[in-house]
PDB file of C-alpha atoms in Angstrom:
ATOM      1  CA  UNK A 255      -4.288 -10.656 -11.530  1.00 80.00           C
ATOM      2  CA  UNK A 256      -2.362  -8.128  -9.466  1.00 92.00           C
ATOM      3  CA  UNK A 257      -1.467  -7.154  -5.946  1.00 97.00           C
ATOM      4  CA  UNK A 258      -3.146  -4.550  -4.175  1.00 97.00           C
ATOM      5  CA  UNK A 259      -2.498  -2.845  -0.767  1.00 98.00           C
ATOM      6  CA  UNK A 260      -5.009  -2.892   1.585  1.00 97.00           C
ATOM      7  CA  UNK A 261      -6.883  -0.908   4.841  1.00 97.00           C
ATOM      8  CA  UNK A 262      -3.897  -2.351   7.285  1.00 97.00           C
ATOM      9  CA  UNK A 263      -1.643  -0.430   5.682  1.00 98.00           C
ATOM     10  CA  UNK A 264      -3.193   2.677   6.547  1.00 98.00           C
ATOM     11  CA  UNK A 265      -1.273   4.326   9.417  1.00 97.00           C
ATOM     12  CA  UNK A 266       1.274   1.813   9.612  1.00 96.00           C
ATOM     13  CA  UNK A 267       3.072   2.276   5.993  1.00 96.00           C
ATOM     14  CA  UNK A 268       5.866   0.043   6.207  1.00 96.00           C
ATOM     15  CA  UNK A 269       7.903  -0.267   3.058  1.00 96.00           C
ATOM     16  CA  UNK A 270       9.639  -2.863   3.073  1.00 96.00           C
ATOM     17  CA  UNK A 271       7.472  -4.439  -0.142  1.00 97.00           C
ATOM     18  CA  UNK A 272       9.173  -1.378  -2.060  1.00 97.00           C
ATOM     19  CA  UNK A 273      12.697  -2.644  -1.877  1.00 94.00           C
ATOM     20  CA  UNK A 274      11.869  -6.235  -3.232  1.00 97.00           C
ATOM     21  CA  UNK A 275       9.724  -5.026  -6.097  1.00 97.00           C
ATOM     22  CA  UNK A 276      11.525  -5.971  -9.757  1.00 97.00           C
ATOM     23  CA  UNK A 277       9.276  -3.571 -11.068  1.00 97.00           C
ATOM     24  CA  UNK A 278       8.916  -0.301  -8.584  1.00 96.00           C
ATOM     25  CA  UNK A 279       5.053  -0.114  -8.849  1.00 97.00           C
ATOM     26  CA  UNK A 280       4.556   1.365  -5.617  1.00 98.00           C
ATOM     27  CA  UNK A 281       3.542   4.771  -5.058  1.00 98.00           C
ATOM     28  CA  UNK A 282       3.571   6.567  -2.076  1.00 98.00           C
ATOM     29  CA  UNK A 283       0.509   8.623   0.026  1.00 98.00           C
ATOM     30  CA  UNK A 284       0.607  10.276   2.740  1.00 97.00           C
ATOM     31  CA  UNK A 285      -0.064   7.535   5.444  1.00 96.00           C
ATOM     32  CA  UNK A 286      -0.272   4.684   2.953  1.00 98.00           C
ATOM     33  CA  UNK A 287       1.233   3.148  -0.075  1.00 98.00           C
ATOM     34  CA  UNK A 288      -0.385   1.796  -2.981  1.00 98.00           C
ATOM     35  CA  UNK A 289       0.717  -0.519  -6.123  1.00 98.00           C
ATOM     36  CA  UNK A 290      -0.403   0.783  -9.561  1.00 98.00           C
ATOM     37  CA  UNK A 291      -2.244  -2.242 -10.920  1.00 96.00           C
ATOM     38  CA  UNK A 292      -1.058  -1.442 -14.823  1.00 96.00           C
ATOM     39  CA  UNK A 293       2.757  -1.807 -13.748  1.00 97.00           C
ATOM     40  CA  UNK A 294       2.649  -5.016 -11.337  1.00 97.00           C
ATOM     41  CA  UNK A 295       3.703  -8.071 -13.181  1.00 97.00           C
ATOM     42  CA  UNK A 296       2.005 -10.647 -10.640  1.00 95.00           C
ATOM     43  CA  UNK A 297       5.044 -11.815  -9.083  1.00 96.00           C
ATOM     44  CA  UNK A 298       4.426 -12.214  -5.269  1.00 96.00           C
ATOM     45  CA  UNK A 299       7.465 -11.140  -3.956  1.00 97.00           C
ATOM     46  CA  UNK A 300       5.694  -8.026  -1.884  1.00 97.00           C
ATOM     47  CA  UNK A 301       3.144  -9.805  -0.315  1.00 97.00           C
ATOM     48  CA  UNK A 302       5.385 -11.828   2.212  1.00 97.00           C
ATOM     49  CA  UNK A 303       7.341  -9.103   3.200  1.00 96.00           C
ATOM     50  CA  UNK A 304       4.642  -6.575   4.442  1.00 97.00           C
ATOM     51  CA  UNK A 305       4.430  -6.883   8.345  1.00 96.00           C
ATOM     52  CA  UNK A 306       1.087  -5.588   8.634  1.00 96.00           C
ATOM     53  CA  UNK A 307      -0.111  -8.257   5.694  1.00 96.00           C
ATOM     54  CA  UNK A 308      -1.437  -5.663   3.988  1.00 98.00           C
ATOM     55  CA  UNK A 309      -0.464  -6.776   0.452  1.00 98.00           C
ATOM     56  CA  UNK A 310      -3.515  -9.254  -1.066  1.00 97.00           C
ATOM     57  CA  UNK A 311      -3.801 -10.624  -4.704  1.00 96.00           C
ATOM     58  CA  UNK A 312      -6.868  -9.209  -7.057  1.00 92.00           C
ATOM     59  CA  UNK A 313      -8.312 -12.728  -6.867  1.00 92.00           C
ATOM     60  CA  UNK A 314      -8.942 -12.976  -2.851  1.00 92.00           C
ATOM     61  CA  UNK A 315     -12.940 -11.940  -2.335  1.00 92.00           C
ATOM     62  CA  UNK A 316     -14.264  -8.184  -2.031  1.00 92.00           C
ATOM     63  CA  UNK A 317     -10.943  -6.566  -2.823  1.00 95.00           C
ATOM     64  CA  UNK A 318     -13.177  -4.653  -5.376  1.00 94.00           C
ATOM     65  CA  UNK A 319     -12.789  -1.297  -3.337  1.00 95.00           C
ATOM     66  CA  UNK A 320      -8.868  -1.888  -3.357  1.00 96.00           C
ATOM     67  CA  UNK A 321      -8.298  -2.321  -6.952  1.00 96.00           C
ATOM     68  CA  UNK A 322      -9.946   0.618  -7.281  1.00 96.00           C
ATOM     69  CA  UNK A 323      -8.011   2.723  -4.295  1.00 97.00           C
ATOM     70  CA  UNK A 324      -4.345   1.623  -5.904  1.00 98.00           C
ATOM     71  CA  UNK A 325      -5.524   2.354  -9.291  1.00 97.00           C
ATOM     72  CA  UNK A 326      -6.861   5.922  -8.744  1.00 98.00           C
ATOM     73  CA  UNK A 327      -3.835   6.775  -6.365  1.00 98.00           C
ATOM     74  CA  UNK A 328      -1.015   5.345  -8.493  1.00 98.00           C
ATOM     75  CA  UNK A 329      -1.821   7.842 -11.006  1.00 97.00           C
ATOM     76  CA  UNK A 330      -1.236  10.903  -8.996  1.00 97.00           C
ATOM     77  CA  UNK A 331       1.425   9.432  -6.203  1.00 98.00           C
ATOM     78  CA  UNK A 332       4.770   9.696  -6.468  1.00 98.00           C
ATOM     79  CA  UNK A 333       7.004   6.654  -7.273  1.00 98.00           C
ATOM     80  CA  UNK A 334       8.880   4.719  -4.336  1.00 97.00           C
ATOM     81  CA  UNK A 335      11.635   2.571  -4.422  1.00 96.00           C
ATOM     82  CA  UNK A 336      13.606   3.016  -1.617  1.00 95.00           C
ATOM     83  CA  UNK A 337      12.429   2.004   2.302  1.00 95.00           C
ATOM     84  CA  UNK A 338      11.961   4.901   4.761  1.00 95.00           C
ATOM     85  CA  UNK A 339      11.142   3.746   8.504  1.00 95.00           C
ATOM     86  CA  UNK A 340       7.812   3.166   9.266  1.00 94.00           C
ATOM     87  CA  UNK A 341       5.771   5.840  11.265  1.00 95.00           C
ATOM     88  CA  UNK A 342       6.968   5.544  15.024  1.00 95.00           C
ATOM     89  CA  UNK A 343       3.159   4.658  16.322  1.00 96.00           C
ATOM     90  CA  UNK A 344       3.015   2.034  13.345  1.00 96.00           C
ATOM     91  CA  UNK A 345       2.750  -1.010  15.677  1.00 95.00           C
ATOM     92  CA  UNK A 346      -0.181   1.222  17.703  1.00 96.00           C
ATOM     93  CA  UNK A 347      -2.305   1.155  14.132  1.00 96.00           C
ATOM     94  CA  UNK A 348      -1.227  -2.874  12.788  1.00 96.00           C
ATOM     95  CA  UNK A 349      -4.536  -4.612  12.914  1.00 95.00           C
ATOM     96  CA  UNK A 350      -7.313  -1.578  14.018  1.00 96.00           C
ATOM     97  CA  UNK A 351     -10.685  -1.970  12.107  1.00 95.00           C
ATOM     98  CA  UNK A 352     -11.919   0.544   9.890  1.00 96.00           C
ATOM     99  CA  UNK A 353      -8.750   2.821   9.566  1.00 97.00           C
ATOM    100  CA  UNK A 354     -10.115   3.928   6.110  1.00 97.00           C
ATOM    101  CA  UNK A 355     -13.066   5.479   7.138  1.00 97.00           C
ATOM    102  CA  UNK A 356     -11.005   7.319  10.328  1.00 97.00           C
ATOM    103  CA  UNK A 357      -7.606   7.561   9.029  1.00 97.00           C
ATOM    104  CA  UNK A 358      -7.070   7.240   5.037  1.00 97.00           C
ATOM    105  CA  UNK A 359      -5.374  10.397   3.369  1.00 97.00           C
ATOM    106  CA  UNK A 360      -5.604  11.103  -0.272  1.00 97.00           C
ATOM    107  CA  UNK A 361      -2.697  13.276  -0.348  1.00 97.00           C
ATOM    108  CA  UNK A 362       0.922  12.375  -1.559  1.00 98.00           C
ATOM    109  CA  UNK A 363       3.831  11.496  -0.059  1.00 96.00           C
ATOM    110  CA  UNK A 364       7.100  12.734  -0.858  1.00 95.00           C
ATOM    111  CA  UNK A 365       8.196   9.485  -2.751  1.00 91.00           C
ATOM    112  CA  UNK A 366      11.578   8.811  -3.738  1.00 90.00           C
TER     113      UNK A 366
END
């Protein structure tokens, strides 16, 4: 098992998982974070402090296409460990449907 970030982060990128990870598996996109599935050690300690609740386990059904997002993106991401603020229309995107279709970026962010 391992976490994965999910469509309600898109747009909305808070960071506050990135500070509690023991690990710093969590890259950075442009308008979305993602954790690299070969470095998280299954601890949890993300999940509960993402706002949006955009952190999942593996295990939860049709998180297929997530596992898949992290994984590719980890590999070419830079490395976060440190919280930046949030986008200032974050709250505006927390919760819209089908952000990955309209919205997702597959370009970097400027990571740590």
């Amino acid at each position: 098992m391992t976490y994965v970030v999910t469509e309600n982060c898109i747009k909305c990128k808070y960071m506050d998982c990135v500070e509690v990870c023991p690990v710093d598996c969590f890259y950075e996109g442009e308008n979305m974070l993602v954790i690299h599935p070969d470095e998280c050690i299954d601890c949890g300690v993300c999940e509960p402090e993402c706002p949006a609740d955009a952190i999942k386990p593996d295990t939860e059904p049709a998180l297929e296409k997530w596992l898949e997002v992290n994984a590719e993106h980890a590999k070419s991401w830079p490395n976060i460990t440190q919280k930046k603020d949030a986008p200032a229309d974050a709250k505006e995107f927390d919760g819209v449907e089908g952000k990955f279709a309209k919205y997702f970026s597959p370009n970097p962010g400027s990571g740590d």
